[in-house]
Coordinates of C-alpha atoms in Angstrom, one line a residue:
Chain C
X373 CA -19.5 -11.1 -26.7
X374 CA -16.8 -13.5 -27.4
X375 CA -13.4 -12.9 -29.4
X376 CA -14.1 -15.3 -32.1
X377 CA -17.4 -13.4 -32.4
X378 CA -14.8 -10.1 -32.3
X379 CA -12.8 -11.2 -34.7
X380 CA -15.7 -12.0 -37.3
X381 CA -16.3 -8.5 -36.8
X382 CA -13.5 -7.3 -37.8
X383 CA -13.1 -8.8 -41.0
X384 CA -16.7 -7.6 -42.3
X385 CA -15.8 -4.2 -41.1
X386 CA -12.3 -4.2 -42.5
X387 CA -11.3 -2.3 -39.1
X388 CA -10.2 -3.1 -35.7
X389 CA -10.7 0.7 -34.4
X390 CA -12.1 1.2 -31.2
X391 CA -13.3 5.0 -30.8
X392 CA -13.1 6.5 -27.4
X393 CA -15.5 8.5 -25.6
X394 CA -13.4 11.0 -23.7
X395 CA -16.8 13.6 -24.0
X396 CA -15.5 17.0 -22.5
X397 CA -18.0 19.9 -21.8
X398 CA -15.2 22.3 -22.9
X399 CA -14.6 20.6 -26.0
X400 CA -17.8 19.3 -27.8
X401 CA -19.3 21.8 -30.0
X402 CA -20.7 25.1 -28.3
X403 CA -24.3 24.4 -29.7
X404 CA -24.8 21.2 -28.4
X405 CA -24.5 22.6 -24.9
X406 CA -28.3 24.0 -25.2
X407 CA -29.3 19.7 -24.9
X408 CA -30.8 18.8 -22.2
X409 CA -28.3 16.0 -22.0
X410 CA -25.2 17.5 -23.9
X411 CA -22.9 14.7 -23.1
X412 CA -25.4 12.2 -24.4
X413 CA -26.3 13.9 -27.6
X414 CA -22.8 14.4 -28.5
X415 CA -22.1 10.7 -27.4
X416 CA -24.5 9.8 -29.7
X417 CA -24.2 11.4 -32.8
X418 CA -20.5 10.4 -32.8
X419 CA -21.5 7.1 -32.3
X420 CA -23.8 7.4 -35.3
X421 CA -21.6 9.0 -37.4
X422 CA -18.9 5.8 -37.4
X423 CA -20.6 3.0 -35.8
X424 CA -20.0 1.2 -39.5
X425 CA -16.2 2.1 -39.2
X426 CA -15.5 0.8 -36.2
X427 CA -16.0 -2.5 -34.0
X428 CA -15.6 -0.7 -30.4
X429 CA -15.8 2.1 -28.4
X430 CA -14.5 3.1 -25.3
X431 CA -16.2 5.2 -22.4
X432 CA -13.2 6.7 -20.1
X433 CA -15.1 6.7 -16.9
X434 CA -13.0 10.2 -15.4
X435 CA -14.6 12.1 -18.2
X436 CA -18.2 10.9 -17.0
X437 CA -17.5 11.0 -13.2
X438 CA -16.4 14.7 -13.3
X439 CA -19.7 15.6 -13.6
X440 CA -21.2 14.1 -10.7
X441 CA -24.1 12.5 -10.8
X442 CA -25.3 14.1 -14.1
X443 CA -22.4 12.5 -15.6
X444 CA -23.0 8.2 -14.4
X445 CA -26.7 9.2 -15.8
X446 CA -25.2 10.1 -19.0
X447 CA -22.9 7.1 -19.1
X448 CA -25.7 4.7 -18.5
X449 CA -27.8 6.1 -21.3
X450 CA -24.6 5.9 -23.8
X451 CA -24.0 2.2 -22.8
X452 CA -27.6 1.3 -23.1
X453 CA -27.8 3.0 -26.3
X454 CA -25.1 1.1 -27.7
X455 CA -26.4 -2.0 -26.6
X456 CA -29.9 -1.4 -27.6
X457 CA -28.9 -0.4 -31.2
X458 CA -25.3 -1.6 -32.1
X459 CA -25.4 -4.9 -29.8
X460 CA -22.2 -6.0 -32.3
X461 CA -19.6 -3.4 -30.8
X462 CA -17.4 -4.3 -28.4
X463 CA -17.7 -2.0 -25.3
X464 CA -15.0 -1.0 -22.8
X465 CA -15.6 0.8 -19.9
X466 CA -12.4 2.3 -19.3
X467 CA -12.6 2.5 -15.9
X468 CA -8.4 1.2 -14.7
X469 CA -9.9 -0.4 -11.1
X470 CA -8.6 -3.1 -9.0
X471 CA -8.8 -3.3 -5.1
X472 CA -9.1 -6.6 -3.0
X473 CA -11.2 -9.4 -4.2
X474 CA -14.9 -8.6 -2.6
X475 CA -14.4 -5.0 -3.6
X476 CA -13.2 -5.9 -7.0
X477 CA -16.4 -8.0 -7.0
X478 CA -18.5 -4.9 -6.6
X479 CA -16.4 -2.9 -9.4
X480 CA -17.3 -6.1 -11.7
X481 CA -20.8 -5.7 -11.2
X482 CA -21.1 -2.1 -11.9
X483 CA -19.4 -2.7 -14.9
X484 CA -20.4 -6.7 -16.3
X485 CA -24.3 -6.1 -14.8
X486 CA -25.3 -2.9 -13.8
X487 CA -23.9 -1.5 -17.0
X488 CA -23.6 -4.3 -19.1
X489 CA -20.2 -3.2 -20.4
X490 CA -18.5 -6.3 -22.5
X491 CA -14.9 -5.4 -20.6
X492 CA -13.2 -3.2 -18.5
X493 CA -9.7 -1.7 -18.5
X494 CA -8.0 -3.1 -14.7
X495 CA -4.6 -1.7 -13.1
X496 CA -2.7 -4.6 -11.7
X497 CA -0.7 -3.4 -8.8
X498 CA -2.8 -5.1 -6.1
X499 CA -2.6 -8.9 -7.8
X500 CA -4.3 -12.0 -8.2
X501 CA -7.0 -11.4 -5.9
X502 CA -7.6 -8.0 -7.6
X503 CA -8.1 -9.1 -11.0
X504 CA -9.7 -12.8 -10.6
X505 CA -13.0 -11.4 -9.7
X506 CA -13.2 -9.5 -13.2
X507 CA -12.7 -13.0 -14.9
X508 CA -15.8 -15.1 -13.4
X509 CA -18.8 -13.1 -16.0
X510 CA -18.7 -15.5 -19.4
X511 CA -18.6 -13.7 -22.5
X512 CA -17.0 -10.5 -20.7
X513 CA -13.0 -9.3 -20.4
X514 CA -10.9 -7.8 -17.8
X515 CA -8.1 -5.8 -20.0
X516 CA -5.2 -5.2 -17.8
X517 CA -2.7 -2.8 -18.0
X518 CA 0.4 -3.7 -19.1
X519 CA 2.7 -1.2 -20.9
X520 CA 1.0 2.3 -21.7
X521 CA 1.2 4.9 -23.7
X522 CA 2.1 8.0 -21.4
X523 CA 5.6 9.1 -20.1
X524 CA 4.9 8.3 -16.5
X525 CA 4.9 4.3 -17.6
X526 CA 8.9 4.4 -17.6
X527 CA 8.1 4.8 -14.0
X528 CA 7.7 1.3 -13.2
X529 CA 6.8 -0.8 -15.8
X530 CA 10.1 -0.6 -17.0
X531 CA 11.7 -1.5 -14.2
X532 CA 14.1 -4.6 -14.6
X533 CA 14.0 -7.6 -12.1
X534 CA 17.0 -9.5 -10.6
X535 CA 15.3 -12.1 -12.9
X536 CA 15.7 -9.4 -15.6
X537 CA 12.2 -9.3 -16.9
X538 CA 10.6 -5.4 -17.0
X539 CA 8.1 -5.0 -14.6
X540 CA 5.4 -4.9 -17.2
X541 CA 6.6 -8.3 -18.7
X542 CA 6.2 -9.9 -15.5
X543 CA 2.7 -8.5 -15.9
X544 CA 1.9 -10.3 -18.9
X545 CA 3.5 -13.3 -17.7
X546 CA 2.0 -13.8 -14.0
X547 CA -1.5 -13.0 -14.8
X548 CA -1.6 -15.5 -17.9
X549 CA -1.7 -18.2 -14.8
X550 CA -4.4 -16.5 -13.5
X551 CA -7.9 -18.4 -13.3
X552 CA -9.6 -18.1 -16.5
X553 CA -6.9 -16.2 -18.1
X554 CA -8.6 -16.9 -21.6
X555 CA -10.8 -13.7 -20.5
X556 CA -7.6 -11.1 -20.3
X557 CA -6.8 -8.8 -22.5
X558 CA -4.0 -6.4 -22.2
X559 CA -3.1 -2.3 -22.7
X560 CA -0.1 -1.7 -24.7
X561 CA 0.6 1.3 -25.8
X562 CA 0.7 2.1 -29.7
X563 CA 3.5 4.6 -29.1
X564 CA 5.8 1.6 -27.8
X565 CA 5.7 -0.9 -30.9
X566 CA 9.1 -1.6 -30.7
X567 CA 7.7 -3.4 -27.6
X568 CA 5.2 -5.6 -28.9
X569 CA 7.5 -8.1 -30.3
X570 CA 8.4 -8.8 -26.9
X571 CA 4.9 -8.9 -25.5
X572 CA 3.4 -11.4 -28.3
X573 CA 6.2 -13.7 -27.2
X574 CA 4.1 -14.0 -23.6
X575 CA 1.0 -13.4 -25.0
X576 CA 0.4 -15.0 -28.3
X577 CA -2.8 -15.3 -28.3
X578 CA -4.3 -12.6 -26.2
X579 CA -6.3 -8.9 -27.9
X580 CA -4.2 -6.1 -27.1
X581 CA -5.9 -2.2 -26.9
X582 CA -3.7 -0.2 -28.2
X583 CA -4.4 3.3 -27.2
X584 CA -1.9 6.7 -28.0
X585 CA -2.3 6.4 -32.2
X586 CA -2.9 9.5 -33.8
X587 CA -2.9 12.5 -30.9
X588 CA -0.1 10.8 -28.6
X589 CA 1.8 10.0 -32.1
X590 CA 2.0 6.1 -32.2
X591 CA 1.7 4.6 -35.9
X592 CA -0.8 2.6 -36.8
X593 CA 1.0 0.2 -39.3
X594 CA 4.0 -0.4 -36.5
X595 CA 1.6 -1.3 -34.3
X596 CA -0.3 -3.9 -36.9
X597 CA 3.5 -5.1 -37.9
X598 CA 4.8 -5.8 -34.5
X599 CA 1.5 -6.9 -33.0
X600 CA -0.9 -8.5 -34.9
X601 CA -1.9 -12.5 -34.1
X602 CA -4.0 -15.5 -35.7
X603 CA -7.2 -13.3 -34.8
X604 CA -5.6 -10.0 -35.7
X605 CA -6.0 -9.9 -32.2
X606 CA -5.3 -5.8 -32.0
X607 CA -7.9 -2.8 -30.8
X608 CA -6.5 0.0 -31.7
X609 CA -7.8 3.1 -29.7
X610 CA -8.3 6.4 -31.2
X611 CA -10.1 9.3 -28.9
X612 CA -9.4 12.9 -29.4
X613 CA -8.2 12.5 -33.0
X614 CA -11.7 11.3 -33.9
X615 CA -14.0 12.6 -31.9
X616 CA -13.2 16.4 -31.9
X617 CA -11.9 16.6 -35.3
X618 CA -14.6 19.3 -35.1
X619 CA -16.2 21.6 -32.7
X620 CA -18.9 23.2 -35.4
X621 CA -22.1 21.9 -36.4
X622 CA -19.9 19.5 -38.8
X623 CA -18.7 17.8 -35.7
X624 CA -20.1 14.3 -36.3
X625 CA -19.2 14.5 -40.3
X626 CA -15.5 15.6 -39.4
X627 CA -15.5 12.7 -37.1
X628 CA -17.0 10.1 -39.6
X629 CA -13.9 11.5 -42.0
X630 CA -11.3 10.8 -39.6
X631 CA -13.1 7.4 -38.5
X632 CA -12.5 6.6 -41.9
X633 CA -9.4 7.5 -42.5
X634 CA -8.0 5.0 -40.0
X635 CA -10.4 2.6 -41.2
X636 CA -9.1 2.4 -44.9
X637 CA -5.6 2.3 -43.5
X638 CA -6.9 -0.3 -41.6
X639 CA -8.2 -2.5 -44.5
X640 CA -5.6 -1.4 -46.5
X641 CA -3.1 -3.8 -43.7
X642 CA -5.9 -6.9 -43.2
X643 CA -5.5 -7.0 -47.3
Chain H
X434 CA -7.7 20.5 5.6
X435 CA -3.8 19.9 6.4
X436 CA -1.7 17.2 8.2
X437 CA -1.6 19.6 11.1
X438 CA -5.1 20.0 11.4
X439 CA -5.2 16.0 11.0
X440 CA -2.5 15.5 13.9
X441 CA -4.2 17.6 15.8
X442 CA -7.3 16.3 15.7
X443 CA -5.5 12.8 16.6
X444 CA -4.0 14.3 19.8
X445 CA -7.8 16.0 20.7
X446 CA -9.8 12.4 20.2
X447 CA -6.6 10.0 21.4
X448 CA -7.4 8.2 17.9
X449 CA -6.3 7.6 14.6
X450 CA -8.2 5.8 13.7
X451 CA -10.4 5.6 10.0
X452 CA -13.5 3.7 9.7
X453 CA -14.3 2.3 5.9
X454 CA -17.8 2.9 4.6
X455 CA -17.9 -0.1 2.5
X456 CA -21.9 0.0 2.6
X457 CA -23.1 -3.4 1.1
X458 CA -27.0 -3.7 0.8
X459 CA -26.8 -7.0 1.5
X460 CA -25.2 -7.0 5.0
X461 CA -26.9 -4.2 6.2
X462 CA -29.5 -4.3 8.8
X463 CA -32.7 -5.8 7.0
X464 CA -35.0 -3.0 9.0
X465 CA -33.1 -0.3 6.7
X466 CA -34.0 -1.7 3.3
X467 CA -37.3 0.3 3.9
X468 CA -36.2 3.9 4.2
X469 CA -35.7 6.0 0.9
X470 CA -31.8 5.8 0.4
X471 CA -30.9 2.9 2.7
X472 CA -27.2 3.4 1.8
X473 CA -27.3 7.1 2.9
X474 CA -29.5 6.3 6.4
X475 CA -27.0 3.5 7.2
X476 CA -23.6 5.3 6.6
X477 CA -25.3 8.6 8.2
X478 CA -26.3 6.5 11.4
X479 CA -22.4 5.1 11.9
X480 CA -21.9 8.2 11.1
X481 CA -23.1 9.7 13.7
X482 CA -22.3 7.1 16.3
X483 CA -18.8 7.2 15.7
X484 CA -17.7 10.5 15.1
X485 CA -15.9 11.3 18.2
X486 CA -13.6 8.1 18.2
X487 CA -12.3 8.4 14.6
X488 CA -10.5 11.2 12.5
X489 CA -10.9 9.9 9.3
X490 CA -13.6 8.3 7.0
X491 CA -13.1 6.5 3.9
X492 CA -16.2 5.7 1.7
X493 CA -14.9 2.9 -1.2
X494 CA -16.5 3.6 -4.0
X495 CA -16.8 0.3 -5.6
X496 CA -19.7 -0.4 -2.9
X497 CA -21.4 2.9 -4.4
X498 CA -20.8 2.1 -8.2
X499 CA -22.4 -1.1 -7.9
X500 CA -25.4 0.3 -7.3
X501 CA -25.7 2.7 -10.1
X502 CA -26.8 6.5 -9.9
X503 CA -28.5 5.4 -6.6
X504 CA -24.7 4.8 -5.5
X505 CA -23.8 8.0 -6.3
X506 CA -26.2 9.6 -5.6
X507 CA -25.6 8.2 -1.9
X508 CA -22.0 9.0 -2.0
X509 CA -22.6 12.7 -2.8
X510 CA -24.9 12.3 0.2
X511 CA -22.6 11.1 2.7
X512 CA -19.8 13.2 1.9
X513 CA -21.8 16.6 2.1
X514 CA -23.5 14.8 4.9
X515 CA -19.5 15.0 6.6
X516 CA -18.7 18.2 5.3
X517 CA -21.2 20.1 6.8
X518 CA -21.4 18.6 10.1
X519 CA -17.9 17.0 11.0
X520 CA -15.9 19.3 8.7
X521 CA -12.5 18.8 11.3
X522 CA -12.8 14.6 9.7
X523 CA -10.5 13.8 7.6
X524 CA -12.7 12.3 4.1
X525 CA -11.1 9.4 2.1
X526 CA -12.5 8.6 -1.5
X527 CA -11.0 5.0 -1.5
X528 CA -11.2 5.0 -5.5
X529 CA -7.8 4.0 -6.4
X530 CA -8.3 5.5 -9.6
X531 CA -5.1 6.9 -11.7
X532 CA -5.1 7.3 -16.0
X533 CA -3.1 9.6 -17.9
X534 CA -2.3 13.3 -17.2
X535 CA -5.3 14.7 -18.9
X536 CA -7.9 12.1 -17.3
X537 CA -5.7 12.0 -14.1
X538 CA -7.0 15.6 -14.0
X539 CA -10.5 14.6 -14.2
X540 CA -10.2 12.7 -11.6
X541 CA -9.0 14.5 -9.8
X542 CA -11.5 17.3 -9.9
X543 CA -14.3 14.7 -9.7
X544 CA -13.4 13.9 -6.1
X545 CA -11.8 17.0 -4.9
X546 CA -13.8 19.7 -6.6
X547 CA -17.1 18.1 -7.3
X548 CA -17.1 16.1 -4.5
X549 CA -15.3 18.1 -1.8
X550 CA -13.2 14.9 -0.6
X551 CA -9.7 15.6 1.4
X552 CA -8.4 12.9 -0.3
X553 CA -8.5 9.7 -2.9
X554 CA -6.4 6.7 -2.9
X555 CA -4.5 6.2 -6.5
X556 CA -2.7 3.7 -8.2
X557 CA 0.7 4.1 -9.0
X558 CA 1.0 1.6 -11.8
X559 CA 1.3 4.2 -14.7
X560 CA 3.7 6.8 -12.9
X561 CA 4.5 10.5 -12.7
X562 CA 2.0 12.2 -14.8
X563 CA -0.8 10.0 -13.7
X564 CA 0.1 11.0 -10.3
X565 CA 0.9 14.5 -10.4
X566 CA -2.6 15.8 -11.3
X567 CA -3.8 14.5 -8.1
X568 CA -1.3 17.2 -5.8
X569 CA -1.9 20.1 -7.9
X570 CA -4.3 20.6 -5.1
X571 CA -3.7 23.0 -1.4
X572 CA -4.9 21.3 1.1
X573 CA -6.0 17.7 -1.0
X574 CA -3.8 14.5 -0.7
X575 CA -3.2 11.6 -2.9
X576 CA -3.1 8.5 -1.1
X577 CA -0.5 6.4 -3.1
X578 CA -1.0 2.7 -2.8
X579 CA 2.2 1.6 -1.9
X580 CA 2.2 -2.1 -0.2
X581 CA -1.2 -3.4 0.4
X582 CA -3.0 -6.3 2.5
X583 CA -4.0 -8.4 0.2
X584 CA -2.9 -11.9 -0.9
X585 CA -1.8 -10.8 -4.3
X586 CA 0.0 -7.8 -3.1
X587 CA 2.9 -10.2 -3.5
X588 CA 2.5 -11.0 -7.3
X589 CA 4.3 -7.6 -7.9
X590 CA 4.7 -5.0 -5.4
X591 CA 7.3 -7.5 -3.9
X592 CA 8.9 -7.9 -7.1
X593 CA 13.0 -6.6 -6.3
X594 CA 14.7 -5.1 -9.1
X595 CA 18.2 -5.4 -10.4
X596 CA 19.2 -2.4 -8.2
X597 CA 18.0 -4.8 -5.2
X598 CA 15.0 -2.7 -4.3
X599 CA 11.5 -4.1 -4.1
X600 CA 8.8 -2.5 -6.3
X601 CA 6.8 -1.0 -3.3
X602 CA 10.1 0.7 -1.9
X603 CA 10.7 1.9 -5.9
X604 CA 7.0 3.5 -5.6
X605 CA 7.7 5.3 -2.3
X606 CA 10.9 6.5 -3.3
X607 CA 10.0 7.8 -6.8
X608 CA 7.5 9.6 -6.0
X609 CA 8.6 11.6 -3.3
X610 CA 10.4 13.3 -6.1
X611 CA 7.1 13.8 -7.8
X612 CA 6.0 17.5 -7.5
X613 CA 4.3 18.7 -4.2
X614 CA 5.2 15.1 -2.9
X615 CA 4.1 16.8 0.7
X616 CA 0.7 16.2 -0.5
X617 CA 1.2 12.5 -0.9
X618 CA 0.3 9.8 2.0
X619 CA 0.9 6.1 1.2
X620 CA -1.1 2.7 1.8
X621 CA 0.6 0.4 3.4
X622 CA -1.3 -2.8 5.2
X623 CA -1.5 -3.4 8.4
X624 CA -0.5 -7.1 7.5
X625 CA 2.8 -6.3 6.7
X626 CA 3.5 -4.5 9.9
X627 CA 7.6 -5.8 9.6
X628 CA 7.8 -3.9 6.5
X629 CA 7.2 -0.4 8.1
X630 CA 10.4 0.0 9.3
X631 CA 11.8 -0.2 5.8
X632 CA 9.0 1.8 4.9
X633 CA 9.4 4.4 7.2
X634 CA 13.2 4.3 6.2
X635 CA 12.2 6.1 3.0
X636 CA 9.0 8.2 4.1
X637 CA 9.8 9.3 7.8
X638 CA 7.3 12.3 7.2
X639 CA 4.5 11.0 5.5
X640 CA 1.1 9.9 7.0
X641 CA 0.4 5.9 6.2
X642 CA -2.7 4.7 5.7
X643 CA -3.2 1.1 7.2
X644 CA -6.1 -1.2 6.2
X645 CA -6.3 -4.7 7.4
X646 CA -6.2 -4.3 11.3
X647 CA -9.3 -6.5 12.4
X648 CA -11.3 -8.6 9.8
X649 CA -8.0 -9.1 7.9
X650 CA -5.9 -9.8 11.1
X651 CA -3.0 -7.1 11.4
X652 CA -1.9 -6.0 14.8
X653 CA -2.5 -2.2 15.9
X654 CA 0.6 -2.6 18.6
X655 CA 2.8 -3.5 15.7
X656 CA 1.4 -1.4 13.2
X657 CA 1.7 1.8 15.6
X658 CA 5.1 1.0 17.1
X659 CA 7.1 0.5 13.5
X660 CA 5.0 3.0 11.8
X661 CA 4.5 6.1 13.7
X662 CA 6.2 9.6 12.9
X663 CA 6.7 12.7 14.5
X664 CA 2.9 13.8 14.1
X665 CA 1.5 10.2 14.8
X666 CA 1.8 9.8 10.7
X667 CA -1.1 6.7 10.9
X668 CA -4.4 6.3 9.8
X669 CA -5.8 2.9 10.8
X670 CA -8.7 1.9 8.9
X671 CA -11.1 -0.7 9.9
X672 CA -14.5 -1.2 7.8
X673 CA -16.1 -4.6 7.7
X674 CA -15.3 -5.2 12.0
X675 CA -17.1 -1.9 13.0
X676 CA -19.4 -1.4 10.8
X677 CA -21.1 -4.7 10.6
X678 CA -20.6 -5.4 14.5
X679 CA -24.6 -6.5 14.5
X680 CA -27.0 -6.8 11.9
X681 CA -30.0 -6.1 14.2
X682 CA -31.6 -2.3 15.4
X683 CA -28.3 -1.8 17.4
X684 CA -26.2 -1.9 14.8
X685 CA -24.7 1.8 15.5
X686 CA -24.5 1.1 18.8
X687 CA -22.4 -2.2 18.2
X688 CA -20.6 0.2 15.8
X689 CA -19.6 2.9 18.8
X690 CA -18.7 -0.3 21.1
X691 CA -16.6 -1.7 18.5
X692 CA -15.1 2.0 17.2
X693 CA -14.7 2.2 20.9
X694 CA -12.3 -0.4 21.6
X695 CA -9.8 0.4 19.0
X696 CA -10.0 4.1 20.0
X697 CA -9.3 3.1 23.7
X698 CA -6.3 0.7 22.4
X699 CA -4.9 4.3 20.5
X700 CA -5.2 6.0 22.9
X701 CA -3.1 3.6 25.5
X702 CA -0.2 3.6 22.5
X703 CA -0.6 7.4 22.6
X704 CA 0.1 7.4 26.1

């Protein structure tokens, strides 16, 4: 799937939510834990429920992982499934990787071939030859953190050079040189829109994920405002807010409703 | 198991040494490919042949994702493999994973509950509370990458700040306030032997873990004689030059004779 492709979606939908898949055993309604495969069915019927609403979604790989084996199965059959049936949705294995290049390699074939995810989300610590091998598949994106959304990012993305960039700018900056840059995307966090005048300075033309509206407390139209481009050029992330809306047998409805909320506010800014 | 039992397992074998299980389908012995799990039977046979001249092992997962549920399958195979009969190793889950607090959790179960590992490497990119989830753990360590031996390792861990500190130095520094910082260990690469001095400036106590001695050319002599601590405080990984010694039937055997000479080398600096 290419942007321009992205973008056209987009428009007919009116929205630019992405809907994440953080699918918790503890969390999902109590009857849907008699499934044989609980985390797909309730994978499923969310994706169901808003598939019109939205123009991504968004695995988190921990969520899958912590259930061993049981849990890649049921990531598998949720990627297939949205390929098979919704081949127009973006798809983002949120997966935060990177290691040297011929391991990186392998992490960009689980993700581009095995899975067949469109992008995955890559931490950037380790460098060039950490994140190259994520931009060789055509038609796929590496989406690299930049700025998040939690507390922990004041760490040391904030941190100011002797240059006096923040760390997280210098992110942005360096890995725009990188080979086949045209296939990076970046995380900025909704709850930082103050930032994102900055960041569309470096990055004019690049999407952005925006993850921590809604349960983290970012705001949707601050975001737009600040970060919008030519191709709207913003994902904005919404997980928990959506997805367990609900834990009764009105789980998937509730989720639709909150889906839909964001989505009108969402058509409501394109105009 | 703790860095006491770890030392002294160091002093028992005269070695510190960590061998990576980067199992690759394609460079393993061809006469493999033929057995049921042929990741498994390969990583069980260096396994086996090298047990007595390493502490550690360190399985990357990237080389187990890319093959699916047969990856992890194999993984889940290898490390109850270790944990049943070498329980006094030391068990790396080279993941470098790290998300935010609630999904740092996940991960951190994933590997250290569900998977019984000692330990994971992490990322430090998104700070405190994607860290911290990882030592909420007895007798589990987070293995912080701190300065690593690759090319791009320069693009920003080098980075120095207005206060005149480079970023890796930042990393070590802020997170030994991090709570339960005992339970963090740090990778730093072998390449960049000069810097351990600096490092160890700032982390006298905590074990390093050093890849890059062997296929990706960093001296043990060096890395042992600016590195080493009180309890030894050095795990010295090497993947690709033992385990791929020899393609052919002997390829545990190359393994041991290759294992073998870096053990003997330890043992000479251990005196």
């Amino acid at each position: 799937m290419t942007t321009t492709q992205l973008h056209q979606q987009i428009l007919e939908k009116k929205s630019f939510l992405c809907v994440g898949l953080d699918v918790d055993l503890e969390k999902i309604p109590p009857h849907l834990l008699k499934e044989e495969d609980p985390i797909f069915a309730f994978a499923k019927a969310i994706i169901d429920a808003t598939h019109d609403l939205c123009v991504a979604y968004k695995p988190n790989t921990a969520f899958f992982e912590a259930y061993g084996v049981k849990g890649w199965v049921a990531l598998e059959k949720i990627i297939n499934y949205l390929n098979e049936n919704y081949p127009n949705h973006f798809t983002i294995a949120d997966a935060k990787r990177g290691d040297i290049g011929n391991t990186s390699t392998r992490y960009a074939k689980a993700f581009f071939e095995d899975l067949n995810f469109d992008s995955v989300t890559i931490a950037p610590y380790m460098g060039r030859d950490s994140v190259e091998p994520f931009l060789e598949f055509d038609g796929k994106y590496a989406i690299l953190l930049a700025l998040t959304s939690n507390r922990g990012a004041a760490d040391f993305q904030m941190t100011e050079s002797q240059q006096g960039n923040l760390l997280f700018e210098d992110v942005l900056r360096k890995t725009q040189d990188y080979k086949d840059s045209d296939r990076l995307m970046y995380v900025v966090g909704a709850t930082k829109a103050s930032s994102l005048t900055e960041v569309r300075k470096i990055v004019p033309d690049s999407f952005l994920l925006a993850p921590g509206v809604g349960a983290q407390g970012g705001s949707l139209k601050e975001v737009y405002k600040y970060g919008k481009n030519e191709l709207v050029g913003l994902l904005i992330n919404s997980s928990r807010g959506i997805i367990y809306a609900s834990n009764g047998e009105d789980f998937a409805e509730k989720a639709r409703e909150k889906a839909k909320e964001l989505q009108e506010q969402m058509a409501e800014l394109l105009g």
